[in-house]
Structures are given as C-alpha cells and as structure tokens.
mmCIF file with all atom_site columns, C-alpha atoms in Angstrom:
data_model
loop_
_atom_site.group_PDB
_atom_site.id
_atom_site.type_symbol
_atom_site.label_atom_id
_atom_site.label_alt_id
_atom_site.label_comp_id
_atom_site.label_asym_id
_atom_site.label_entity_id
_atom_site.label_seq_id
_atom_site.pdbx_PDB_ins_code
_atom_site.Cartn_x
_atom_site.Cartn_y
_atom_site.Cartn_z
_atom_site.occupancy
_atom_site.B_iso_or_equiv
_atom_site.pdbx_formal_charge
_atom_site.auth_seq_id
_atom_site.auth_comp_id
_atom_site.auth_asym_id
_atom_site.auth_atom_id
_atom_site.pdbx_PDB_model_num
ATOM 1   C CA . MET A 1 1   ? 59.450 94.044  -48.730 1.00 0.00 ? 10  MET A CA 1
ATOM 2   C CA . THR A 1 2   ? 58.790 90.508  -47.484 1.00 0.00 ? 11  THR A CA 1
ATOM 3   C CA . ASP A 1 3   ? 58.268 89.778  -43.795 1.00 0.00 ? 12  ASP A CA 1
ATOM 4   C CA . LYS A 1 4   ? 61.684 88.119  -43.676 1.00 0.00 ? 13  LYS A CA 1
ATOM 5   C CA . GLU A 1 5   ? 63.362 91.159  -45.215 1.00 0.00 ? 14  GLU A CA 1
ATOM 6   C CA . LYS A 1 6   ? 61.480 93.412  -42.783 1.00 0.00 ? 15  LYS A CA 1
ATOM 7   C CA . ALA A 1 7   ? 62.541 91.256  -39.828 1.00 0.00 ? 16  ALA A CA 1
ATOM 8   C CA . GLU A 1 8   ? 66.183 91.368  -40.884 1.00 0.00 ? 17  GLU A CA 1
ATOM 9   C CA . LYS A 1 9   ? 65.937 95.143  -41.273 1.00 0.00 ? 18  LYS A CA 1
ATOM 10  C CA . ALA A 1 10  ? 64.360 95.450  -37.817 1.00 0.00 ? 19  ALA A CA 1
ATOM 11  C CA . VAL A 1 11  ? 67.215 93.428  -36.339 1.00 0.00 ? 20  VAL A CA 1
ATOM 12  C CA . LEU A 1 12  ? 69.789 95.780  -37.879 1.00 0.00 ? 21  LEU A CA 1
ATOM 13  C CA . LEU A 1 13  ? 67.961 98.937  -36.831 1.00 0.00 ? 22  LEU A CA 1
ATOM 14  C CA . LEU A 1 14  ? 67.601 97.777  -33.229 1.00 0.00 ? 23  LEU A CA 1
ATOM 15  C CA . GLU A 1 15  ? 71.247 96.668  -33.121 1.00 0.00 ? 24  GLU A CA 1
ATOM 16  C CA . LYS A 1 16  ? 72.278 100.196 -34.059 1.00 0.00 ? 25  LYS A CA 1
ATOM 17  C CA . GLU A 1 17  ? 69.869 101.805 -31.571 1.00 0.00 ? 26  GLU A CA 1
ATOM 18  C CA . TYR A 1 18  ? 70.620 99.454  -28.654 1.00 0.00 ? 27  TYR A CA 1
ATOM 19  C CA . PRO A 1 19  ? 74.151 98.035  -29.014 1.00 0.00 ? 28  PRO A CA 1
ATOM 20  C CA . ASP A 1 20  ? 74.028 96.338  -25.617 1.00 0.00 ? 29  ASP A CA 1
ATOM 21  C CA . ALA A 1 21  ? 71.370 93.640  -25.608 1.00 0.00 ? 30  ALA A CA 1
ATOM 22  C CA . ILE A 1 22  ? 71.368 92.113  -22.152 1.00 0.00 ? 31  ILE A CA 1
ATOM 23  C CA . CYS A 1 23  ? 68.805 90.633  -19.830 1.00 0.00 ? 32  CYS A CA 1
ATOM 24  C CA . SER A 1 24  ? 67.732 93.117  -17.149 1.00 0.00 ? 33  SER A CA 1
ATOM 25  C CA . LEU A 1 25  ? 67.513 90.402  -14.477 1.00 0.00 ? 34  LEU A CA 1
ATOM 26  C CA . ASP A 1 26  ? 70.588 89.881  -12.284 1.00 0.00 ? 35  ASP A CA 1
ATOM 27  C CA . TYR A 1 27  ? 71.915 86.307  -12.104 1.00 0.00 ? 36  TYR A CA 1
ATOM 28  C CA . THR A 1 28  ? 75.155 84.345  -11.976 1.00 0.00 ? 37  THR A CA 1
ATOM 29  C CA . ASP A 1 29  ? 74.050 80.834  -12.984 1.00 0.00 ? 38  ASP A CA 1
ATOM 30  C CA . PRO A 1 30  ? 71.253 79.053  -14.894 1.00 0.00 ? 39  PRO A CA 1
ATOM 31  C CA . LEU A 1 31  ? 69.176 78.281  -11.793 1.00 0.00 ? 40  LEU A CA 1
ATOM 32  C CA . GLN A 1 32  ? 69.222 81.913  -10.701 1.00 0.00 ? 41  GLN A CA 1
ATOM 33  C CA . LEU A 1 33  ? 67.992 83.068  -14.126 1.00 0.00 ? 42  LEU A CA 1
ATOM 34  C CA . LEU A 1 34  ? 65.280 80.405  -14.102 1.00 0.00 ? 43  LEU A CA 1
ATOM 35  C CA . ILE A 1 35  ? 64.014 81.480  -10.682 1.00 0.00 ? 44  ILE A CA 1
ATOM 36  C CA . ALA A 1 36  ? 64.385 85.216  -11.313 1.00 0.00 ? 45  ALA A CA 1
ATOM 37  C CA . THR A 1 37  ? 62.345 84.911  -14.495 1.00 0.00 ? 46  THR A CA 1
ATOM 38  C CA . ARG A 1 38  ? 59.606 83.027  -12.629 1.00 0.00 ? 47  ARG A CA 1
ATOM 39  C CA . LEU A 1 39  ? 59.549 85.795  -10.023 1.00 0.00 ? 48  LEU A CA 1
ATOM 40  C CA . ALA A 1 40  ? 59.302 88.455  -12.735 1.00 0.00 ? 49  ALA A CA 1
ATOM 41  C CA . ALA A 1 41  ? 55.798 87.350  -13.771 1.00 0.00 ? 50  ALA A CA 1
ATOM 42  C CA . GLN A 1 42  ? 53.503 90.325  -13.086 1.00 0.00 ? 51  GLN A CA 1
ATOM 43  C CA . CYS A 1 43  ? 56.400 92.023  -11.303 1.00 0.00 ? 52  CYS A CA 1
ATOM 44  C CA . THR A 1 44  ? 59.096 94.446  -12.427 1.00 0.00 ? 53  THR A CA 1
ATOM 45  C CA . ASP A 1 45  ? 62.641 93.256  -13.054 1.00 0.00 ? 54  ASP A CA 1
ATOM 46  C CA . LYS A 1 46  ? 63.824 96.028  -10.741 1.00 0.00 ? 55  LYS A CA 1
ATOM 47  C CA . ARG A 1 47  ? 61.821 94.600  -7.859  1.00 0.00 ? 56  ARG A CA 1
ATOM 48  C CA . VAL A 1 48  ? 63.038 91.068  -8.596  1.00 0.00 ? 57  VAL A CA 1
ATOM 49  C CA . ASN A 1 49  ? 66.644 92.258  -8.539  1.00 0.00 ? 58  ASN A CA 1
ATOM 50  C CA . MET A 1 50  ? 66.021 93.721  -5.073  1.00 0.00 ? 59  MET A CA 1
ATOM 51  C CA . VAL A 1 51  ? 64.685 90.400  -3.790  1.00 0.00 ? 60  VAL A CA 1
ATOM 52  C CA . THR A 1 52  ? 66.990 87.797  -5.305  1.00 0.00 ? 61  THR A CA 1
ATOM 53  C CA . PRO A 1 53  ? 70.321 88.597  -3.549  1.00 0.00 ? 62  PRO A CA 1
ATOM 54  C CA . ALA A 1 54  ? 68.989 87.496  -0.147  1.00 0.00 ? 63  ALA A CA 1
ATOM 55  C CA . LEU A 1 55  ? 67.074 84.594  -1.725  1.00 0.00 ? 64  LEU A CA 1
ATOM 56  C CA . PHE A 1 56  ? 70.102 83.202  -3.531  1.00 0.00 ? 65  PHE A CA 1
ATOM 57  C CA . GLU A 1 57  ? 72.362 83.714  -0.530  1.00 0.00 ? 66  GLU A CA 1
ATOM 58  C CA . ARG A 1 58  ? 69.972 81.665  1.587   1.00 0.00 ? 67  ARG A CA 1
ATOM 59  C CA . PHE A 1 59  ? 69.434 79.012  -1.102  1.00 0.00 ? 68  PHE A CA 1
ATOM 60  C CA . PRO A 1 60  ? 72.538 78.765  -3.308  1.00 0.00 ? 69  PRO A CA 1
ATOM 61  C CA . ASP A 1 61  ? 71.564 75.684  -5.352  1.00 0.00 ? 70  ASP A CA 1
ATOM 62  C CA . ALA A 1 62  ? 68.708 73.435  -6.429  1.00 0.00 ? 71  ALA A CA 1
ATOM 63  C CA . ASN A 1 63  ? 69.198 71.063  -3.525  1.00 0.00 ? 72  ASN A CA 1
ATOM 64  C CA . SER A 1 64  ? 68.850 73.811  -0.909  1.00 0.00 ? 73  SER A CA 1
ATOM 65  C CA . PHE A 1 65  ? 65.684 75.092  -2.609  1.00 0.00 ? 74  PHE A CA 1
ATOM 66  C CA . ALA A 1 66  ? 64.309 71.548  -2.757  1.00 0.00 ? 75  ALA A CA 1
ATOM 67  C CA . GLU A 1 67  ? 64.859 71.049  0.974   1.00 0.00 ? 76  GLU A CA 1
ATOM 68  C CA . ALA A 1 68  ? 63.547 74.487  1.985   1.00 0.00 ? 77  ALA A CA 1
ATOM 69  C CA . ASP A 1 69  ? 60.267 75.133  3.726   1.00 0.00 ? 78  ASP A CA 1
ATOM 70  C CA . VAL A 1 70  ? 57.939 76.769  1.225   1.00 0.00 ? 79  VAL A CA 1
ATOM 71  C CA . GLU A 1 71  ? 56.970 79.296  3.918   1.00 0.00 ? 80  GLU A CA 1
ATOM 72  C CA . GLU A 1 72  ? 60.562 80.523  4.121   1.00 0.00 ? 81  GLU A CA 1
ATOM 73  C CA . ILE A 1 73  ? 60.722 80.983  0.350   1.00 0.00 ? 82  ILE A CA 1
ATOM 74  C CA . GLU A 1 74  ? 57.412 82.856  0.552   1.00 0.00 ? 83  GLU A CA 1
ATOM 75  C CA . GLU A 1 75  ? 58.775 85.256  3.127   1.00 0.00 ? 84  GLU A CA 1
ATOM 76  C CA . LEU A 1 76  ? 61.842 86.072  1.039   1.00 0.00 ? 85  LEU A CA 1
ATOM 77  C CA . ILE A 1 77  ? 59.886 86.737  -2.169  1.00 0.00 ? 86  ILE A CA 1
ATOM 78  C CA . LYS A 1 78  ? 56.786 88.321  -0.634  1.00 0.00 ? 87  LYS A CA 1
ATOM 79  C CA . THR A 1 79  ? 57.197 91.709  -2.307  1.00 0.00 ? 88  THR A CA 1
ATOM 80  C CA . CYS A 1 80  ? 57.228 90.148  -5.809  1.00 0.00 ? 89  CYS A CA 1
ATOM 81  C CA . GLY A 1 81  ? 53.480 89.514  -5.786  1.00 0.00 ? 90  GLY A CA 1
ATOM 82  C CA . LEU A 1 82  ? 51.690 86.180  -6.215  1.00 0.00 ? 91  LEU A CA 1
ATOM 83  C CA . TYR A 1 83  ? 54.342 84.967  -3.808  1.00 0.00 ? 92  TYR A CA 1
ATOM 84  C CA . LYS A 1 84  ? 52.510 81.868  -2.602  1.00 0.00 ? 93  LYS A CA 1
ATOM 85  C CA . THR A 1 85  ? 52.121 80.459  -6.110  1.00 0.00 ? 94  THR A CA 1
ATOM 86  C CA . LYS A 1 86  ? 55.674 81.435  -7.056  1.00 0.00 ? 95  LYS A CA 1
ATOM 87  C CA . ALA A 1 87  ? 57.142 79.889  -3.894  1.00 0.00 ? 96  ALA A CA 1
ATOM 88  C CA . ARG A 1 88  ? 55.248 76.662  -4.512  1.00 0.00 ? 97  ARG A CA 1
ATOM 89  C CA . ASP A 1 89  ? 56.490 76.541  -8.119  1.00 0.00 ? 98  ASP A CA 1
ATOM 90  C CA . ILE A 1 90  ? 60.097 77.248  -7.115  1.00 0.00 ? 99  ILE A CA 1
ATOM 91  C CA . SER A 1 91  ? 60.023 74.475  -4.529  1.00 0.00 ? 100 SER A CA 1
ATOM 92  C CA . ALA A 1 92  ? 58.468 71.967  -6.930  1.00 0.00 ? 101 ALA A CA 1
ATOM 93  C CA . MET A 1 93  ? 60.810 73.043  -9.718  1.00 0.00 ? 102 MET A CA 1
ATOM 94  C CA . ALA A 1 94  ? 63.883 72.510  -7.537  1.00 0.00 ? 103 ALA A CA 1
ATOM 95  C CA . LYS A 1 95  ? 62.680 69.075  -6.438  1.00 0.00 ? 104 LYS A CA 1
ATOM 96  C CA . MET A 1 96  ? 62.164 68.034  -10.054 1.00 0.00 ? 105 MET A CA 1
ATOM 97  C CA . LEU A 1 97  ? 65.568 69.391  -11.059 1.00 0.00 ? 106 LEU A CA 1
ATOM 98  C CA . CYS A 1 98  ? 67.165 67.301  -8.303  1.00 0.00 ? 107 CYS A CA 1
ATOM 99  C CA . SER A 1 99  ? 65.185 64.128  -8.943  1.00 0.00 ? 108 SER A CA 1
ATOM 100 C CA . GLU A 1 100 ? 65.258 64.103  -12.757 1.00 0.00 ? 109 GLU A CA 1
ATOM 101 C CA . TYR A 1 101 ? 68.144 66.323  -13.892 1.00 0.00 ? 110 TYR A CA 1
ATOM 102 C CA . GLY A 1 102 ? 70.808 65.912  -11.222 1.00 0.00 ? 111 GLY A CA 1
ATOM 103 C CA . GLY A 1 103 ? 70.241 69.449  -9.981  1.00 0.00 ? 112 GLY A CA 1
ATOM 104 C CA . ILE A 1 104 ? 71.257 70.868  -13.379 1.00 0.00 ? 113 ILE A CA 1
ATOM 105 C CA . VAL A 1 105 ? 69.028 73.215  -15.380 1.00 0.00 ? 114 VAL A CA 1
ATOM 106 C CA . PRO A 1 106 ? 68.324 71.453  -18.708 1.00 0.00 ? 115 PRO A CA 1
ATOM 107 C CA . ASP A 1 107 ? 69.348 73.050  -21.983 1.00 0.00 ? 116 ASP A CA 1
ATOM 108 C CA . THR A 1 108 ? 66.284 72.362  -24.142 1.00 0.00 ? 117 THR A CA 1
ATOM 109 C CA . ILE A 1 109 ? 62.920 74.085  -24.292 1.00 0.00 ? 118 ILE A CA 1
ATOM 110 C CA . GLU A 1 110 ? 61.211 70.700  -24.276 1.00 0.00 ? 119 GLU A CA 1
ATOM 111 C CA . ASP A 1 111 ? 62.737 69.750  -20.909 1.00 0.00 ? 120 ASP A CA 1
ATOM 112 C CA . LEU A 1 112 ? 62.429 73.206  -19.369 1.00 0.00 ? 121 LEU A CA 1
ATOM 113 C CA . VAL A 1 113 ? 58.680 73.496  -19.958 1.00 0.00 ? 122 VAL A CA 1
ATOM 114 C CA . LYS A 1 114 ? 58.199 70.264  -17.987 1.00 0.00 ? 123 LYS A CA 1
ATOM 115 C CA . LEU A 1 115 ? 59.309 72.130  -14.850 1.00 0.00 ? 124 LEU A CA 1
ATOM 116 C CA . PRO A 1 116 ? 56.515 73.541  -12.635 1.00 0.00 ? 125 PRO A CA 1
ATOM 117 C CA . GLY A 1 117 ? 55.731 77.167  -13.419 1.00 0.00 ? 126 GLY A CA 1
ATOM 118 C CA . ILE A 1 118 ? 57.974 77.338  -16.492 1.00 0.00 ? 127 ILE A CA 1
ATOM 119 C CA . GLY A 1 119 ? 56.457 78.311  -19.830 1.00 0.00 ? 128 GLY A CA 1
ATOM 120 C CA . ARG A 1 120 ? 57.982 78.814  -23.239 1.00 0.00 ? 129 ARG A CA 1
ATOM 121 C CA . LYS A 1 121 ? 58.932 82.447  -22.583 1.00 0.00 ? 130 LYS A CA 1
ATOM 122 C CA . THR A 1 122 ? 61.159 81.495  -19.644 1.00 0.00 ? 131 THR A CA 1
ATOM 123 C CA . ALA A 1 123 ? 62.438 78.393  -21.411 1.00 0.00 ? 132 ALA A CA 1
ATOM 124 C CA . ASN A 1 124 ? 63.485 80.433  -24.453 1.00 0.00 ? 133 ASN A CA 1
ATOM 125 C CA . LEU A 1 125 ? 65.220 82.987  -22.250 1.00 0.00 ? 134 LEU A CA 1
ATOM 126 C CA . VAL A 1 126 ? 67.255 80.293  -20.503 1.00 0.00 ? 135 VAL A CA 1
ATOM 127 C CA . VAL A 1 127 ? 68.309 78.410  -23.639 1.00 0.00 ? 136 VAL A CA 1
ATOM 128 C CA . GLY A 1 128 ? 69.188 81.689  -25.338 1.00 0.00 ? 137 GLY A CA 1
ATOM 129 C CA . ASP A 1 129 ? 71.008 83.525  -22.560 1.00 0.00 ? 138 ASP A CA 1
ATOM 130 C CA . ILE A 1 130 ? 72.593 80.553  -20.811 1.00 0.00 ? 139 ILE A CA 1
ATOM 131 C CA . TYR A 1 131 ? 73.161 77.991  -23.524 1.00 0.00 ? 140 TYR A CA 1
ATOM 132 C CA . GLY A 1 132 ? 73.530 80.260  -26.552 1.00 0.00 ? 141 GLY A CA 1
ATOM 133 C CA . LYS A 1 133 ? 70.871 78.527  -28.628 1.00 0.00 ? 142 LYS A CA 1
ATOM 134 C CA . PRO A 1 134 ? 68.463 80.317  -30.993 1.00 0.00 ? 143 PRO A CA 1
ATOM 135 C CA . ALA A 1 135 ? 65.574 81.629  -28.909 1.00 0.00 ? 144 ALA A CA 1
ATOM 136 C CA . VAL A 1 136 ? 62.493 83.804  -29.343 1.00 0.00 ? 145 VAL A CA 1
ATOM 137 C CA . VAL A 1 137 ? 61.321 85.268  -26.049 1.00 0.00 ? 146 VAL A CA 1
ATOM 138 C CA . VAL A 1 138 ? 57.731 86.364  -26.614 1.00 0.00 ? 147 VAL A CA 1
ATOM 139 C CA . ASP A 1 139 ? 56.840 88.734  -23.796 1.00 0.00 ? 148 ASP A CA 1
ATOM 140 C CA . THR A 1 140 ? 54.382 91.633  -23.779 1.00 0.00 ? 149 THR A CA 1
ATOM 141 C CA . HIS A 1 141 ? 56.859 93.968  -25.504 1.00 0.00 ? 150 HIS A CA 1
ATOM 142 C CA . CYS A 1 142 ? 57.534 91.429  -28.255 1.00 0.00 ? 151 CYS A CA 1
ATOM 143 C CA . ILE A 1 143 ? 53.819 90.804  -28.795 1.00 0.00 ? 152 ILE A CA 1
ATOM 144 C CA . ARG A 1 144 ? 53.019 94.516  -29.000 1.00 0.00 ? 153 ARG A CA 1
ATOM 145 C CA . ILE A 1 145 ? 55.906 95.689  -31.164 1.00 0.00 ? 154 ILE A CA 1
ATOM 146 C CA . THR A 1 146 ? 55.913 92.812  -33.656 1.00 0.00 ? 155 THR A CA 1
ATOM 147 C CA . SER A 1 147 ? 52.164 93.347  -34.071 1.00 0.00 ? 156 SER A CA 1
ATOM 148 C CA . ARG A 1 148 ? 52.669 97.052  -34.736 1.00 0.00 ? 157 ARG A CA 1
ATOM 149 C CA . LEU A 1 149 ? 55.413 96.229  -37.219 1.00 0.00 ? 158 LEU A CA 1
ATOM 150 C CA . GLY A 1 150 ? 52.882 94.087  -39.076 1.00 0.00 ? 159 GLY A CA 1
ATOM 151 C CA . PHE A 1 151 ? 54.108 90.528  -38.518 1.00 0.00 ? 160 PHE A CA 1
ATOM 152 C CA . HIS A 1 152 ? 50.813 89.361  -36.974 1.00 0.00 ? 161 HIS A CA 1
ATOM 153 C CA . ASN A 1 153 ? 47.596 90.567  -35.354 1.00 0.00 ? 162 ASN A CA 1
ATOM 154 C CA . ILE A 1 154 ? 47.254 87.989  -32.587 1.00 0.00 ? 163 ILE A CA 1
ATOM 155 C CA . LYS A 1 155 ? 48.037 87.729  -28.863 1.00 0.00 ? 164 LYS A CA 1
ATOM 156 C CA . ASP A 1 156 ? 48.911 84.024  -28.594 1.00 0.00 ? 165 ASP A CA 1
ATOM 157 C CA . ALA A 1 157 ? 52.581 83.889  -27.563 1.00 0.00 ? 166 ALA A CA 1
ATOM 158 C CA . ALA A 1 158 ? 53.184 80.334  -28.800 1.00 0.00 ? 167 ALA A CA 1
ATOM 159 C CA . LYS A 1 159 ? 51.765 81.154  -32.237 1.00 0.00 ? 168 LYS A CA 1
ATOM 160 C CA . ILE A 1 160 ? 53.786 84.364  -32.406 1.00 0.00 ? 169 ILE A CA 1
ATOM 161 C CA . GLU A 1 161 ? 56.949 82.418  -31.595 1.00 0.00 ? 170 GLU A CA 1
ATOM 162 C CA . LYS A 1 162 ? 56.214 80.090  -34.531 1.00 0.00 ? 171 LYS A CA 1
ATOM 163 C CA . ILE A 1 163 ? 55.690 83.097  -36.812 1.00 0.00 ? 172 ILE A CA 1
ATOM 164 C CA . LEU A 1 164 ? 58.903 84.866  -35.773 1.00 0.00 ? 173 LEU A CA 1
ATOM 165 C CA . ARG A 1 165 ? 61.316 81.911  -35.690 1.00 0.00 ? 174 ARG A CA 1
ATOM 166 C CA . PRO A 1 166 ? 61.633 81.487  -39.486 1.00 0.00 ? 175 PRO A CA 1
ATOM 167 C CA . LEU A 1 167 ? 61.783 85.263  -40.006 1.00 0.00 ? 176 LEU A CA 1
ATOM 168 C CA . LEU A 1 168 ? 64.632 86.097  -37.618 1.00 0.00 ? 177 LEU A CA 1
ATOM 169 C CA . PRO A 1 169 ? 68.303 85.185  -38.109 1.00 0.00 ? 178 PRO A CA 1
ATOM 170 C CA . PRO A 1 170 ? 68.716 82.347  -35.543 1.00 0.00 ? 179 PRO A CA 1
ATOM 171 C CA . GLU A 1 171 ? 71.973 83.698  -34.143 1.00 0.00 ? 180 GLU A CA 1
ATOM 172 C CA . LYS A 1 172 ? 70.380 87.106  -33.531 1.00 0.00 ? 181 LYS A CA 1
ATOM 173 C CA . SER A 1 173 ? 66.857 86.213  -32.436 1.00 0.00 ? 182 SER A CA 1
ATOM 174 C CA . ASN A 1 174 ? 67.548 86.191  -28.694 1.00 0.00 ? 183 ASN A CA 1
ATOM 175 C CA . ASP A 1 175 ? 69.262 89.583  -28.679 1.00 0.00 ? 184 ASP A CA 1
ATOM 176 C CA . PHE A 1 176 ? 66.493 90.942  -30.912 1.00 0.00 ? 185 PHE A CA 1
ATOM 177 C CA . CYS A 1 177 ? 63.969 90.078  -28.202 1.00 0.00 ? 186 CYS A CA 1
ATOM 178 C CA . HIS A 1 178 ? 66.092 91.760  -25.510 1.00 0.00 ? 187 HIS A CA 1
ATOM 179 C CA . ARG A 1 179 ? 66.215 94.884  -27.664 1.00 0.00 ? 188 ARG A CA 1
ATOM 180 C CA . LEU A 1 180 ? 62.443 94.814  -28.099 1.00 0.00 ? 189 LEU A CA 1
ATOM 181 C CA . VAL A 1 181 ? 62.144 95.074  -24.320 1.00 0.00 ? 190 VAL A CA 1
ATOM 182 C CA . LEU A 1 182 ? 64.408 98.129  -24.272 1.00 0.00 ? 191 LEU A CA 1
ATOM 183 C CA . HIS A 1 183 ? 62.513 99.687  -27.178 1.00 0.00 ? 192 HIS A CA 1
ATOM 184 C CA . GLY A 1 184 ? 59.155 98.878  -25.635 1.00 0.00 ? 193 GLY A CA 1
ATOM 185 C CA . ARG A 1 185 ? 60.084 100.599 -22.397 1.00 0.00 ? 194 ARG A CA 1
ATOM 186 C CA . ALA A 1 186 ? 61.668 103.657 -23.990 1.00 0.00 ? 195 ALA A CA 1
ATOM 187 C CA . VAL A 1 187 ? 59.771 104.348 -27.221 1.00 0.00 ? 196 VAL A CA 1
ATOM 188 C CA . CYS A 1 188 ? 57.046 101.940 -28.312 1.00 0.00 ? 197 CYS A CA 1
ATOM 189 C CA . THR A 1 189 ? 55.206 101.791 -25.009 1.00 0.00 ? 198 THR A CA 1
ATOM 190 C CA . ALA A 1 190 ? 51.888 100.108 -24.331 1.00 0.00 ? 199 ALA A CA 1
ATOM 191 C CA . ARG A 1 191 ? 50.190 103.440 -23.751 1.00 0.00 ? 200 ARG A CA 1
ATOM 192 C CA . THR A 1 192 ? 51.746 105.434 -26.591 1.00 0.00 ? 201 THR A CA 1
ATOM 193 C CA . ALA A 1 193 ? 53.836 104.639 -29.642 1.00 0.00 ? 202 ALA A CA 1
ATOM 194 C CA . HIS A 1 194 ? 56.306 107.527 -29.929 1.00 0.00 ? 203 HIS A CA 1
ATOM 195 C CA . CYS A 1 195 ? 56.720 107.031 -33.660 1.00 0.00 ? 204 CYS A CA 1
ATOM 196 C CA . GLU A 1 196 ? 58.661 110.268 -34.137 1.00 0.00 ? 205 GLU A CA 1
ATOM 197 C CA . GLN A 1 197 ? 61.458 108.793 -31.972 1.00 0.00 ? 206 GLN A CA 1
ATOM 198 C CA . CYS A 1 198 ? 61.350 105.267 -33.421 1.00 0.00 ? 207 CYS A CA 1
ATOM 199 C CA . CYS A 1 199 ? 64.319 103.825 -35.257 1.00 0.00 ? 208 CYS A CA 1
ATOM 200 C CA . MET A 1 200 ? 61.969 101.412 -37.091 1.00 0.00 ? 209 MET A CA 1
ATOM 201 C CA . ARG A 1 201 ? 59.364 103.921 -38.308 1.00 0.00 ? 210 ARG A CA 1
ATOM 202 C CA . GLU A 1 202 ? 60.356 103.426 -41.953 1.00 0.00 ? 211 GLU A CA 1
ATOM 203 C CA . ILE A 1 203 ? 59.292 99.755  -41.851 1.00 0.00 ? 212 ILE A CA 1
ATOM 204 C CA . CYS A 1 204 ? 56.449 99.936  -39.314 1.00 0.00 ? 213 CYS A CA 1
ATOM 205 C CA . ASN A 1 205 ? 52.842 99.420  -40.369 1.00 0.00 ? 214 ASN A CA 1
ATOM 206 C CA . TYR A 1 206 ? 51.538 101.186 -37.259 1.00 0.00 ? 215 TYR A CA 1
ATOM 207 C CA . CYS A 1 207 ? 53.651 104.275 -37.906 1.00 0.00 ? 216 CYS A CA 1
ATOM 208 C CA . ARG A 1 208 ? 52.528 104.476 -41.537 1.00 0.00 ? 217 ARG A CA 1
#
C-alpha cells in the first residue's frame, strides 16, 4: 500500500468513526475563530470557550479590538495562560487587519501568517473552516497520529504539512485533521495508544 492509498484509507476510516468533523472552538465569524485559535495555544479549547463570550461581547469586531487597551484584553483572557503575549498579539493583529485588510480576515494562508501571532496551523484552520479551501491543520494530534501511521518520523509542523498535502484528498483534508483531534483525545492519546480500540489499526505502523 502506498502512502497515498494509506492516507485515503485513513480518511475513510475516520469518516466512519467520527461522522461529525467540527472545530471544538466556539465562534460565529472569521475574526472570532482567528482570536479563539490564538487563545488556544497551550490552553484547552474548553477553557477558551469559557472566556470568549465575554471577550467578543466587549469587542465585537476588529476595530473595537484595535482601539482597546491591551490591559483590558489581558484581564478578559487571563485564565487562558500566556495572557500578556496573547493580548499583545490580538491587539496588534486587529490593528493590522484594520490598516491593511479593511477589518476583514484574509482568505489566504500567505496573508494570514503575516498577522502577529498567527502561524500556519491557525492560518490553515481559518482558510479551511471559514473559506472552505483545502487545509492541513498540523497540531500535536496530527503530528503524533500521522507519525504512528507511518507517514513521517519528524516533529516539524511545516514539513509535515508539505508531506500530507499531496497525500490527502484536498476536499477532505480539513475534516481529516478535525477527526485526528477527536481520535487523539479519545483513542490515540499522547500517553497511550489504545490500539485495540483504533479504527485504523489495520493500516497503522505503530499498531503492527
């Protein structure tokens, strides 16, 4: 079985196991997803979802974030950890969105990664979930599980993205990454791979 055939099989197996492939962060517009994803760095999605309702009520758009005192943003996101750095990035990001993009979240990875605090993982999530473009969100679950499956043996997210893009069906790559998160939390955890429960054990190098 080639890597491409294995990837296509993995997509099908995860589709069957996890029919609903959705982002676990709560949001209603592109800016909210962008900010929520920045807050989720070294923080659980559950915690972020507890913080963002008050944050987005206070600052409903890029302009209001751009004009906000950074200290007020800090106070609202304090429980997310690394709040000073995140607040500074959110403020700078909003100012750049207003000055260079008319307050609109851009729809390309190339433009998104120019924003303060935004890397390729977040950029892929936004273009995939918001704009419906092919995306490969390489988070810790993706790195771990695709390594165990045998697609690579590295930790570099950018290199892994380049490896996975030609292997995955473009129209299914974003949902595949969402399903990896679900699988990584439920079965193929960082601490233990519960191979006996895994829907992909027949194609997994680690399981064999």
